[in-house]
CSV table of C-alpha atoms in Angstrom, one decimal:
chain,number,residue,atom,x,y,z
A,1,UNK,CA,0.0,0.0,0.0
A,2,UNK,CA,2.9,2.4,0.7
A,3,UNK,CA,4.3,1.8,-2.7
A,4,UNK,CA,0.9,2.4,-4.3
A,5,UNK,CA,0.5,5.7,-2.3
A,6,UNK,CA,3.9,6.9,-3.4
A,7,UNK,CA,3.2,6.1,-7.0
A,8,UNK,CA,-0.1,8.0,-6.9
A,9,UNK,CA,1.5,11.0,-5.1
A,10,UNK,CA,4.2,11.3,-7.7
A,11,UNK,CA,1.6,11.1,-10.4
A,12,UNK,CA,-0.4,13.9,-8.8
A,13,UNK,CA,2.7,16.1,-8.3
A,14,UNK,CA,3.6,15.7,-12.0
A,15,UNK,CA,0.1,16.8,-13.0
A,16,UNK,CA,0.2,19.8,-10.6
A,17,UNK,CA,3.6,20.8,-12.1
A,18,UNK,CA,2.1,20.7,-15.6
A,19,UNK,CA,-0.9,22.9,-14.5
A,20,UNK,CA,1.4,25.4,-12.8
A,21,UNK,CA,3.7,25.7,-15.9
A,22,UNK,CA,0.8,26.2,-18.2
A,23,UNK,CA,-0.7,28.9,-15.9
A,24,UNK,CA,2.7,30.6,-15.7
A,25,UNK,CA,3.2,30.6,-19.4
A,26,UNK,CA,-0.3,31.9,-20.1
A,27,UNK,CA,-0.1,34.8,-17.5
A,28,UNK,CA,3.5,35.7,-18.2
A,29,UNK,CA,4.6,35.0,-14.6
A,30,UNK,CA,8.3,34.4,-14.9
A,31,UNK,CA,9.2,34.7,-11.3
A,32,UNK,CA,10.8,31.6,-10.0
A,33,UNK,CA,9.7,32.4,-6.5
A,34,UNK,CA,6.0,32.9,-7.5
A,35,UNK,CA,5.9,29.7,-9.6
A,36,UNK,CA,7.6,27.8,-6.7
A,37,UNK,CA,4.9,29.1,-4.3
A,38,UNK,CA,2.1,28.1,-6.8
A,39,UNK,CA,3.7,24.7,-7.3
A,40,UNK,CA,4.0,24.1,-3.6
A,41,UNK,CA,0.5,25.2,-3.0
A,42,UNK,CA,-1.1,22.9,-5.6
A,43,UNK,CA,1.0,20.0,-4.4
A,44,UNK,CA,-0.1,20.5,-0.8
A,45,UNK,CA,-3.7,20.6,-1.8
A,46,UNK,CA,-3.3,17.5,-4.0
A,47,UNK,CA,-1.6,15.6,-1.2
A,48,UNK,CA,-4.3,16.5,1.3
A,49,UNK,CA,-7.1,15.4,-1.1
A,50,UNK,CA,-5.4,12.2,-2.1
A,51,UNK,CA,-4.6,11.3,1.5
A,52,UNK,CA,-8.2,11.7,2.6
A,53,UNK,CA,-9.4,9.6,-0.3
A,54,UNK,CA,-7.0,6.8,0.4
A,55,UNK,CA,-8.0,6.9,4.0
A,56,UNK,CA,-11.6,6.6,3.1
A,57,UNK,CA,-11.0,3.6,0.9
A,58,UNK,CA,-9.0,1.9,3.7
A,59,UNK,CA,-11.9,2.2,6.2
A,60,UNK,CA,-14.3,-0.8,6.5
A,61,UNK,CA,-17.5,-0.6,4.5
A,62,UNK,CA,-20.5,0.6,6.5
A,63,UNK,CA,-23.0,-1.6,4.7
A,64,UNK,CA,-24.1,-5.1,5.6
A,65,UNK,CA,-22.8,-7.9,3.4
A,66,UNK,CA,-25.8,-10.2,2.8
A,67,UNK,CA,-28.0,-11.6,0.0
A,68,UNK,CA,-31.2,-9.7,-0.8
A,69,UNK,CA,-34.3,-10.8,1.1
A,70,UNK,CA,-36.1,-13.8,-0.5
A,71,UNK,CA,-32.9,-15.1,-2.1
A,72,UNK,CA,-30.0,-17.3,-0.9
A,73,UNK,CA,-26.6,-18.5,-2.1
A,74,UNK,CA,-26.2,-22.2,-2.9
A,75,UNK,CA,-23.0,-23.7,-1.6
A,76,UNK,CA,-21.2,-26.5,-3.4
A,77,UNK,CA,-22.9,-29.0,-1.1
A,78,UNK,CA,-26.3,-27.6,-2.0
A,79,UNK,CA,-25.5,-27.6,-5.7
A,80,UNK,CA,-24.7,-31.3,-5.7
A,81,UNK,CA,-28.1,-32.2,-4.4
A,82,UNK,CA,-29.9,-29.7,-6.7
A,83,UNK,CA,-28.1,-30.9,-9.8
A,84,UNK,CA,-29.0,-34.5,-9.1
A,85,UNK,CA,-32.6,-33.5,-8.8
A,86,UNK,CA,-32.6,-31.4,-11.9
A,87,UNK,CA,-30.7,-34.1,-13.9
A,88,UNK,CA,-33.4,-36.6,-13.0
A,89,UNK,CA,-36.2,-34.2,-13.9
A,90,UNK,CA,-34.7,-33.1,-17.2
A,91,UNK,CA,-33.8,-36.6,-18.3
A,92,UNK,CA,-37.5,-37.6,-17.8
A,93,UNK,CA,-38.6,-34.6,-19.8
A,94,UNK,CA,-36.2,-35.5,-22.6
A,95,UNK,CA,-37.3,-39.2,-22.5
A,96,UNK,CA,-40.8,-38.0,-23.4
A,97,UNK,CA,-39.5,-36.0,-26.4
A,98,UNK,CA,-39.6,-32.5,-25.0
A,99,UNK,CA,-37.4,-29.7,-26.4
A,100,UNK,CA,-35.6,-27.3,-24.1
A,101,UNK,CA,-36.3,-23.5,-24.3
A,102,UNK,CA,-35.9,-20.3,-22.2
A,103,UNK,CA,-37.6,-17.0,-21.9
A,104,UNK,CA,-36.5,-13.6,-20.4
A,105,UNK,CA,-36.5,-13.3,-16.6
A,106,UNK,CA,-38.8,-10.3,-17.0
A,107,UNK,CA,-41.7,-9.6,-19.3
A,108,UNK,CA,-43.7,-6.5,-20.2
A,109,UNK,CA,-46.0,-5.9,-17.3
A,110,UNK,CA,-49.1,-6.0,-19.6
A,111,UNK,CA,-48.1,-9.5,-20.7
A,112,UNK,CA,-48.4,-10.8,-17.2
A,113,UNK,CA,-51.3,-8.8,-15.7
A,114,UNK,CA,-54.8,-10.2,-15.5
A,115,UNK,CA,-53.4,-13.8,-16.2
A,116,UNK,CA,-53.1,-14.9,-12.6
A,117,UNK,CA,-56.4,-13.8,-11.0
A,118,UNK,CA,-56.0,-12.9,-7.3
A,119,UNK,CA,-52.3,-13.8,-7.5
A,120,UNK,CA,-51.6,-10.9,-10.0
A,121,UNK,CA,-51.0,-8.6,-7.0
A,122,UNK,CA,-48.1,-10.8,-6.0
A,123,UNK,CA,-46.0,-10.0,-9.1
A,124,UNK,CA,-42.8,-8.1,-8.6
A,125,UNK,CA,-42.8,-5.0,-10.7
A,126,UNK,CA,-39.6,-3.3,-12.0
A,127,UNK,CA,-39.0,0.4,-12.4
A,128,UNK,CA,-39.5,2.0,-15.7
A,129,UNK,CA,-36.9,0.7,-18.2
A,130,UNK,CA,-36.6,3.0,-21.2
A,131,UNK,CA,-40.3,3.7,-21.4
A,132,UNK,CA,-41.4,0.0,-20.8
A,133,UNK,CA,-43.1,-1.2,-17.7
A,134,UNK,CA,-41.7,-4.5,-16.8
A,135,UNK,CA,-42.3,-7.3,-14.2
A,136,UNK,CA,-40.3,-10.3,-13.2
A,137,UNK,CA,-41.9,-13.5,-14.5
A,138,UNK,CA,-44.3,-15.0,-11.9
A,139,UNK,CA,-44.3,-18.5,-13.6
A,140,UNK,CA,-43.0,-20.2,-16.7
A,141,UNK,CA,-46.4,-20.8,-18.3
A,142,UNK,CA,-47.6,-17.3,-19.3
A,143,UNK,CA,-44.2,-16.5,-21.0
A,144,UNK,CA,-44.5,-19.9,-22.9
A,145,UNK,CA,-48.0,-18.9,-24.1
A,146,UNK,CA,-46.7,-15.5,-25.2
A,147,UNK,CA,-43.9,-17.3,-27.1
A,148,UNK,CA,-46.3,-19.6,-28.9
A,149,UNK,CA,-48.5,-16.7,-30.0
A,150,UNK,CA,-45.7,-14.4,-31.0
A,151,UNK,CA,-44.0,-17.0,-33.1
A,152,UNK,CA,-47.2,-18.5,-34.4
A,153,UNK,CA,-46.3,-22.0,-33.1
A,154,UNK,CA,-49.3,-24.4,-33.1
A,155,UNK,CA,-47.6,-27.6,-31.8
A,156,UNK,CA,-44.8,-28.0,-29.3
A,157,UNK,CA,-43.6,-30.3,-26.5
A,158,UNK,CA,-41.2,-28.3,-24.4
A,159,UNK,CA,-39.5,-28.3,-21.0
A,160,UNK,CA,-38.2,-25.2,-19.2
A,161,UNK,CA,-36.0,-24.9,-16.1
A,162,UNK,CA,-35.8,-21.4,-14.8
A,163,UNK,CA,-36.2,-19.0,-11.9
A,164,UNK,CA,-39.4,-17.1,-11.1
A,165,UNK,CA,-40.2,-14.3,-8.6
A,166,UNK,CA,-43.2,-13.9,-6.5
A,167,UNK,CA,-44.1,-11.3,-3.9
A,168,UNK,CA,-45.0,-12.6,-0.4
A,169,UNK,CA,-48.6,-12.1,0.5
A,170,UNK,CA,-49.1,-8.6,2.1
A,171,UNK,CA,-50.5,-10.4,5.0
A,172,UNK,CA,-47.1,-12.1,5.6
A,173,UNK,CA,-44.5,-9.5,4.7
A,174,UNK,CA,-45.3,-6.3,2.9
A,175,UNK,CA,-43.4,-5.9,-0.4
A,176,UNK,CA,-40.9,-8.7,0.0
A,177,UNK,CA,-40.5,-11.2,-2.9
A,178,UNK,CA,-39.0,-14.7,-3.1
A,179,UNK,CA,-37.0,-16.4,-5.8
A,180,UNK,CA,-38.1,-19.9,-6.9
A,181,UNK,CA,-36.7,-22.5,-9.3
A,182,UNK,CA,-39.3,-24.3,-11.5
A,183,UNK,CA,-39.2,-27.2,-13.9
A,184,UNK,CA,-42.0,-27.1,-16.4
A,185,UNK,CA,-43.2,-29.6,-19.0
A,186,UNK,CA,-46.0,-28.6,-21.5
A,187,UNK,CA,-47.7,-30.1,-24.5
A,188,UNK,CA,-49.2,-27.5,-26.9
A,189,UNK,CA,-51.4,-28.4,-29.9
A,190,UNK,CA,-54.7,-29.9,-30.9
A,191,UNK,CA,-54.7,-33.7,-30.2
A,192,UNK,CA,-57.2,-36.4,-29.4
A,193,UNK,CA,-58.8,-36.1,-26.0
A,194,UNK,CA,-56.9,-37.0,-22.8
A,195,UNK,CA,-53.8,-38.4,-24.4
A,196,UNK,CA,-51.5,-35.4,-23.5
A,197,UNK,CA,-53.2,-35.1,-20.1
A,198,UNK,CA,-52.4,-38.8,-19.3
A,199,UNK,CA,-48.8,-38.4,-20.4
A,200,UNK,CA,-48.4,-35.3,-18.1
A,201,UNK,CA,-49.7,-37.4,-15.2
A,202,UNK,CA,-47.4,-40.2,-16.2
A,203,UNK,CA,-44.4,-37.9,-16.2
A,204,UNK,CA,-45.3,-36.6,-12.8
A,205,UNK,CA,-45.4,-40.1,-11.4
A,206,UNK,CA,-42.1,-41.1,-13.0
A,207,UNK,CA,-40.3,-38.1,-11.5
A,208,UNK,CA,-41.7,-38.4,-8.0
A,209,UNK,CA,-41.0,-42.2,-8.0
A,210,UNK,CA,-37.4,-41.6,-9.3
A,211,UNK,CA,-36.7,-39.0,-6.6
A,212,UNK,CA,-37.7,-41.6,-3.9
A,213,UNK,CA,-39.4,-39.0,-1.7
A,214,UNK,CA,-41.9,-41.6,-0.3
A,215,UNK,CA,-45.5,-42.5,-1.2
A,216,UNK,CA,-47.4,-39.8,-3.0
A,217,UNK,CA,-50.9,-39.3,-4.5
A,218,UNK,CA,-51.9,-37.1,-7.4
A,219,UNK,CA,-55.2,-35.3,-6.7
A,220,UNK,CA,-57.4,-34.3,-9.7
A,221,UNK,CA,-60.0,-31.5,-9.4
A,222,UNK,CA,-62.5,-29.6,-11.6
A,223,UNK,CA,-61.9,-25.9,-11.0
A,224,UNK,CA,-65.3,-24.1,-10.9
A,225,UNK,CA,-66.8,-27.3,-12.3
A,226,UNK,CA,-70.3,-26.6,-11.2
A,227,UNK,CA,-70.3,-23.1,-12.7
A,228,UNK,CA,-68.9,-24.3,-16.0
A,229,UNK,CA,-71.3,-27.2,-16.3
A,230,UNK,CA,-74.4,-25.1,-15.4
A,231,UNK,CA,-73.5,-21.7,-17.0
A,232,UNK,CA,-71.6,-22.8,-20.1
A,233,UNK,CA,-72.9,-26.3,-20.9
A,234,UNK,CA,-76.5,-26.0,-19.8
A,235,UNK,CA,-76.4,-28.8,-17.3
A,236,UNK,CA,-79.2,-28.8,-14.8
A,237,UNK,CA,-78.0,-27.6,-11.3
A,238,UNK,CA,-79.3,-30.7,-9.6
A,239,UNK,CA,-77.3,-32.9,-12.0
A,240,UNK,CA,-74.1,-30.9,-11.4
A,241,UNK,CA,-74.7,-31.2,-7.6
A,242,UNK,CA,-75.1,-35.0,-8.0
A,243,UNK,CA,-71.7,-35.2,-9.8
A,244,UNK,CA,-70.2,-33.1,-7.0
A,245,UNK,CA,-71.5,-35.5,-4.5
A,246,UNK,CA,-69.7,-38.4,-6.2
A,247,UNK,CA,-66.4,-36.5,-6.8
A,248,UNK,CA,-66.2,-35.4,-3.2
A,249,UNK,CA,-66.1,-39.1,-2.3
A,250,UNK,CA,-62.4,-39.2,-3.4
A,251,UNK,CA,-61.7,-42.1,-5.7
A,252,UNK,CA,-60.5,-43.3,-9.1
A,253,UNK,CA,-61.7,-45.4,-11.9
A,254,UNK,CA,-64.2,-47.3,-9.7
A,255,UNK,CA,-65.8,-43.9,-8.8
A,256,UNK,CA,-66.2,-43.1,-12.5
A,257,UNK,CA,-67.9,-46.4,-13.2
A,258,UNK,CA,-70.2,-45.9,-10.2
A,259,UNK,CA,-71.2,-42.5,-11.7
A,260,UNK,CA,-72.0,-44.1,-15.0
A,261,UNK,CA,-74.6,-46.4,-13.2
A,262,UNK,CA,-76.4,-43.4,-11.7
A,263,UNK,CA,-79.7,-43.0,-13.6
A,264,UNK,CA,-79.8,-39.3,-13.1
A,265,UNK,CA,-76.4,-38.9,-14.7
A,266,UNK,CA,-76.6,-41.5,-17.4
A,267,UNK,CA,-79.7,-39.8,-18.9
A,268,UNK,CA,-78.0,-36.5,-19.3
A,269,UNK,CA,-75.9,-36.0,-22.5
A,270,UNK,CA,-73.5,-33.4,-21.2
A,271,UNK,CA,-72.9,-35.4,-18.0
A,272,UNK,CA,-72.2,-38.5,-20.1
A,273,UNK,CA,-69.7,-36.6,-22.3
A,274,UNK,CA,-67.8,-35.5,-19.2
A,275,UNK,CA,-67.9,-38.9,-17.7
A,276,UNK,CA,-66.7,-40.4,-21.0
A,277,UNK,CA,-63.6,-38.1,-21.0
A,278,UNK,CA,-62.8,-39.1,-17.4
A,279,UNK,CA,-63.3,-42.8,-18.2
A,280,UNK,CA,-61.0,-42.4,-21.2
A,281,UNK,CA,-58.4,-40.7,-19.1
A,282,UNK,CA,-58.4,-43.5,-16.5
A,283,UNK,CA,-58.1,-46.1,-19.3
A,284,UNK,CA,-54.9,-44.4,-20.4
A,285,UNK,CA,-53.7,-44.1,-16.8
A,286,UNK,CA,-54.3,-47.8,-16.3
A,287,UNK,CA,-52.3,-48.6,-19.4
A,288,UNK,CA,-49.5,-46.4,-18.1
A,289,UNK,CA,-49.7,-48.3,-14.8
A,290,UNK,CA,-50.4,-45.3,-12.6
A,291,UNK,CA,-54.2,-45.4,-12.1
A,292,UNK,CA,-53.7,-46.3,-8.4
A,293,UNK,CA,-51.8,-43.1,-7.9
A,294,UNK,CA,-54.7,-40.8,-9.1
A,295,UNK,CA,-57.6,-39.6,-6.9
A,296,UNK,CA,-60.4,-37.1,-7.4
A,297,UNK,CA,-60.7,-34.3,-5.0
A,298,UNK,CA,-63.3,-31.6,-5.6
A,299,UNK,CA,-61.9,-29.5,-2.8
A,300,UNK,CA,-58.7,-28.9,-4.8
A,301,UNK,CA,-58.7,-25.5,-6.6
A,302,UNK,CA,-55.6,-23.9,-8.1
A,303,UNK,CA,-55.6,-20.1,-7.8
A,304,UNK,CA,-54.4,-19.3,-11.3
A,305,UNK,CA,-57.1,-18.0,-13.6
A,306,UNK,CA,-55.8,-19.5,-16.8
A,307,UNK,CA,-56.7,-23.1,-16.1
A,308,UNK,CA,-59.7,-24.2,-18.2
A,309,UNK,CA,-60.1,-27.9,-17.5
A,310,UNK,CA,-58.9,-30.7,-15.2
A,311,UNK,CA,-56.1,-29.7,-12.8
A,312,UNK,CA,-53.9,-31.9,-10.6
A,313,UNK,CA,-51.6,-31.6,-7.7
A,314,UNK,CA,-49.2,-34.1,-6.2
A,315,UNK,CA,-48.8,-34.4,-2.4
A,316,UNK,CA,-46.5,-36.6,-0.3
A,317,UNK,CA,-48.4,-39.0,1.9
A,318,UNK,CA,-47.5,-39.0,5.6
A,319,UNK,CA,-45.2,-41.9,6.4
A,320,UNK,CA,-43.9,-43.1,9.7
A,321,UNK,CA,-41.0,-40.9,10.9
A,322,UNK,CA,-37.8,-42.8,11.1
A,323,UNK,CA,-35.7,-42.6,14.3
A,324,UNK,CA,-34.1,-39.2,14.6
A,325,UNK,CA,-36.1,-37.6,11.8
A,326,UNK,CA,-38.3,-34.6,12.2
A,327,UNK,CA,-41.6,-34.5,10.4
A,328,UNK,CA,-41.6,-32.6,7.1
A,329,UNK,CA,-44.7,-30.6,6.1
A,330,UNK,CA,-44.1,-29.1,2.8
A,331,UNK,CA,-47.5,-29.3,1.0
A,332,UNK,CA,-47.7,-30.1,-2.7
A,333,UNK,CA,-44.5,-31.0,-4.7
A,334,UNK,CA,-45.9,-30.8,-8.2
A,335,UNK,CA,-49.0,-29.4,-10.0
A,336,UNK,CA,-50.4,-28.7,-13.4
A,337,UNK,CA,-53.5,-28.7,-15.6
A,338,UNK,CA,-55.1,-27.7,-18.9
A,339,UNK,CA,-55.0,-24.1,-20.1
A,340,UNK,CA,-56.6,-24.0,-23.6
A,341,UNK,CA,-57.4,-20.3,-23.7
A,342,UNK,CA,-54.1,-18.7,-22.6
A,343,UNK,CA,-52.4,-18.5,-26.0
A,344,UNK,CA,-55.4,-17.0,-27.6
A,345,UNK,CA,-55.2,-14.1,-25.1
A,346,UNK,CA,-51.9,-13.1,-26.8
A,347,UNK,CA,-52.8,-13.9,-30.4
A,348,UNK,CA,-53.8,-10.8,-32.5
A,349,UNK,CA,-56.8,-12.8,-33.9
A,350,UNK,CA,-57.5,-14.8,-30.8
A,351,UNK,CA,-56.5,-18.1,-32.3
A,352,UNK,CA,-56.4,-20.7,-29.5
A,353,UNK,CA,-53.7,-23.4,-29.0
A,354,UNK,CA,-54.8,-26.0,-26.5
A,355,UNK,CA,-52.2,-26.7,-23.8
A,356,UNK,CA,-51.6,-28.9,-20.9
A,357,UNK,CA,-48.6,-29.0,-18.6
A,358,UNK,CA,-47.1,-29.6,-15.2
A,359,UNK,CA,-44.6,-27.9,-12.9
A,360,UNK,CA,-42.2,-29.6,-10.5
A,361,UNK,CA,-41.7,-27.8,-7.2
A,362,UNK,CA,-37.9,-28.0,-7.1
A,363,UNK,CA,-37.5,-25.8,-4.0
A,364,UNK,CA,-39.7,-28.0,-1.9
A,365,UNK,CA,-38.2,-31.2,-3.2
A,366,UNK,CA,-34.7,-29.7,-2.5
A,367,UNK,CA,-35.7,-28.9,1.0
A,368,UNK,CA,-37.0,-32.4,1.6
A,369,UNK,CA,-33.9,-34.1,0.3
A,370,UNK,CA,-31.6,-31.7,2.1
A,371,UNK,CA,-33.3,-32.3,5.4
A,372,UNK,CA,-33.3,-36.1,5.1
A,373,UNK,CA,-29.6,-36.1,4.3
A,374,UNK,CA,-29.0,-33.9,7.3
A,375,UNK,CA,-31.0,-36.1,9.6
A,376,UNK,CA,-29.1,-39.2,8.4
A,377,UNK,CA,-25.8,-37.5,8.7
A,378,UNK,CA,-25.0,-38.1,5.0
A,379,UNK,CA,-21.9,-36.4,3.5
A,380,UNK,CA,-22.1,-34.8,0.1
A,381,UNK,CA,-19.2,-35.0,-2.4
A,382,UNK,CA,-18.9,-31.6,-3.9
A,383,UNK,CA,-16.8,-32.8,-6.9
A,384,UNK,CA,-16.9,-35.8,-9.2
A,385,UNK,CA,-13.1,-36.3,-9.3
A,386,UNK,CA,-12.3,-40.0,-10.1
A,387,UNK,CA,-8.5,-40.0,-9.9
A,388,UNK,CA,-5.9,-38.0,-8.1
A,389,UNK,CA,-2.4,-37.8,-9.5
A,390,UNK,CA,0.2,-37.9,-6.7
A,391,UNK,CA,3.9,-38.3,-6.1
A,392,UNK,CA,6.0,-39.2,-3.1
A,393,UNK,CA,9.1,-37.3,-4.2
A,394,UNK,CA,10.3,-33.8,-5.1
A,395,UNK,CA,10.8,-32.4,-8.6
A,396,UNK,CA,8.1,-34.5,-10.2
A,397,UNK,CA,5.7,-31.6,-11.2
A,398,UNK,CA,6.3,-32.1,-15.0
A,399,UNK,CA,5.6,-35.8,-14.8
A,400,UNK,CA,2.4,-35.2,-12.9
A,401,UNK,CA,1.3,-32.6,-15.5
A,402,UNK,CA,2.0,-35.0,-18.3
A,403,UNK,CA,0.1,-37.8,-16.5
A,404,UNK,CA,-2.9,-35.7,-15.6
A,405,UNK,CA,-3.2,-34.4,-19.2
A,406,UNK,CA,-3.3,-38.0,-20.4
A,407,UNK,CA,-6.2,-38.7,-18.0
A,408,UNK,CA,-8.1,-35.6,-19.0
A,409,UNK,CA,-7.7,-36.3,-22.7
A,410,UNK,CA,-9.2,-39.8,-22.1
A,411,UNK,CA,-12.3,-38.3,-20.4
A,412,UNK,CA,-11.3,-39.2,-16.9
A,413,UNK,CA,-12.0,-36.7,-14.1
A,414,UNK,CA,-8.7,-36.0,-12.4
A,415,UNK,CA,-7.1,-33.6,-9.9
A,416,UNK,CA,-3.7,-32.8,-8.4
A,417,UNK,CA,-2.3,-30.4,-5.9
A,418,UNK,CA,-1.0,-27.1,-7.2
A,419,UNK,CA,2.4,-27.4,-5.5
A,420,UNK,CA,5.8,-28.2,-6.8
A,421,UNK,CA,6.7,-30.6,-4.0
A,422,UNK,CA,3.6,-31.7,-2.0
A,423,UNK,CA,3.9,-34.2,0.8
A,424,UNK,CA,2.5,-37.6,0.0
A,425,UNK,CA,0.5,-37.7,3.3
A,426,UNK,CA,-1.1,-34.4,2.5
A,427,UNK,CA,-2.1,-35.7,-1.0
A,428,UNK,CA,-3.6,-38.9,0.5
A,429,UNK,CA,-5.5,-37.0,3.2
A,430,UNK,CA,-7.0,-34.8,0.5
A,431,UNK,CA,-8.3,-37.8,-1.4
A,432,UNK,CA,-9.9,-39.3,1.8
A,433,UNK,CA,-11.5,-36.0,2.8
A,434,UNK,CA,-13.0,-35.4,-0.7
A,435,UNK,CA,-14.0,-38.9,-1.4
A,436,UNK,CA,-11.8,-39.5,-4.5
A,437,UNK,CA,-11.7,-43.2,-5.0
A,438,UNK,CA,-8.4,-43.8,-6.9
A,439,UNK,CA,-4.9,-42.4,-6.7
A,440,UNK,CA,-2.2,-42.8,-9.3
A,441,UNK,CA,1.4,-42.5,-8.0
A,442,UNK,CA,4.5,-41.7,-10.0
A,443,UNK,CA,8.0,-41.4,-8.5
A,444,UNK,CA,11.6,-42.2,-9.4
A,445,UNK,CA,11.2,-46.0,-9.1
A,446,UNK,CA,8.0,-46.0,-11.2
A,447,UNK,CA,9.5,-43.8,-13.8
A,448,UNK,CA,12.6,-46.0,-14.0
A,449,UNK,CA,10.5,-49.2,-14.4
A,450,UNK,CA,7.9,-47.7,-16.8
A,451,UNK,CA,5.0,-48.4,-14.4
A,452,UNK,CA,2.4,-46.4,-12.5
A,453,UNK,CA,1.0,-47.3,-9.1
A,454,UNK,CA,-2.8,-47.3,-8.6
A,455,UNK,CA,-4.0,-47.0,-5.0
A,456,UNK,CA,-7.5,-47.6,-3.8
A,457,UNK,CA,-8.3,-44.9,-1.3
A,458,UNK,CA,-10.8,-47.0,0.6
A,459,UNK,CA,-8.8,-50.2,1.0
A,460,UNK,CA,-5.3,-48.6,0.7
A,461,UNK,CA,-4.2,-51.4,-1.6
A,462,UNK,CA,-1.7,-50.6,-4.3
A,463,UNK,CA,-0.8,-52.3,-7.6
A,464,UNK,CA,1.8,-51.4,-10.2
A,465,UNK,CA,0.8,-51.6,-13.9
A,466,UNK,CA,2.5,-50.6,-17.1
A,467,UNK,CA,2.2,-47.0,-18.1
A,468,UNK,CA,0.6,-47.7,-21.4
A,469,UNK,CA,-2.2,-49.7,-19.7
A,470,UNK,CA,-3.0,-47.0,-17.2
A,471,UNK,CA,-6.1,-45.5,-18.8
A,472,UNK,CA,-7.7,-48.9,-19.7
A,473,UNK,CA,-7.1,-50.1,-16.1
A,474,UNK,CA,-8.7,-47.0,-14.6
A,475,UNK,CA,-11.7,-47.1,-16.9
A,476,UNK,CA,-12.2,-50.8,-16.0
A,477,UNK,CA,-12.1,-50.0,-12.3
A,478,UNK,CA,-14.5,-47.1,-12.6
A,479,UNK,CA,-17.0,-49.1,-14.6
A,480,UNK,CA,-17.0,-51.8,-11.9
A,481,UNK,CA,-17.5,-49.5,-9.0
């Protein structure tokens, strides 16, 4: 810091001298004494200003170092868990033929308003940006509908992983918002009834089963079902009430069959059409092998206004708490439904594109997995390193560099310490603490004999193999582990 101060001071003095000389030349002041006084005066002022500025920079900052409210940093341990969850979710989406896409983190405010019903007040608005009123995206569905309408896309199967922002309810915390990660899958386009809906439910079951969170149940509901049947389809109020009585019983395909046998329902054309769709859906769910995971629940109602048909929500069932575990109450972990009218709200001519989709609650799932690992005392490997390159002797940095390059070029995940002459014990302790399974050791004896030692970190067993067989031997061991 002293050197830096001296350098800056010399620089300021030279600038002052230049200013003084120019003023002297311009005013005709040739007196050495007067120019000396001016020069000294300017330099004293410059030194005082510079010293005060440097002192201010040396003082500790008076602000609190923290993340904004509603957000958090994710440590390497957190990221390992999150990436495993996301990899499983995305691989399922891809297995079903979905294409990845992304949309901006914020949209025009008018794009998002009046799409979420009562939840519209929970959007996070940004300040005026060059004449445009913007809001952070509240979910991934409305931006997807805007994309379809803007690009005149009529059919698409997509997945989207991204962050959304939602204000906390004013009853909880006034004005604060939270950041969420969402994984969405959607099928857009005109297709035969219930086939896309059944596939979305199948995907939801595959993901929740793969995550091994415990037993779960997907509840299906009819949002505003009575109003739609009576007001829009002309169904008699007593017939709609009769259907409601059945649905509130909570059941599956057997409940649908029972409703078909009801004379008051079977004599109504509109009721039969609705029951026919439900029966068809359960036939597909039975073929997919997930009918036992689906149950009706009329009490379920999603708050978003854009849903137009059947909606569903997956909840974890209460399971016996294992020894030492705390109960986890996190609500639903996945949800979705049909929104056939949303794209038409953006299309200039109002052309509709039927859509159905689902959203995986990554934050809640992440919380569950993290808590269970914490309760069980499980350690998380923060790297995927497979091999560590070590040496027991000095002056072997070049040999280690050549060896690790060979491993990298062969697609093997490898590490080494960034020191010229590390101690062997330090290198081995690093492998044990980070969970690296294999160590390759090169020293004077190995170099002389043209071999490399492979050490198993867990068993501490060592074996010498020929240098040219190293990659093949490592790949064999990794495939067997």
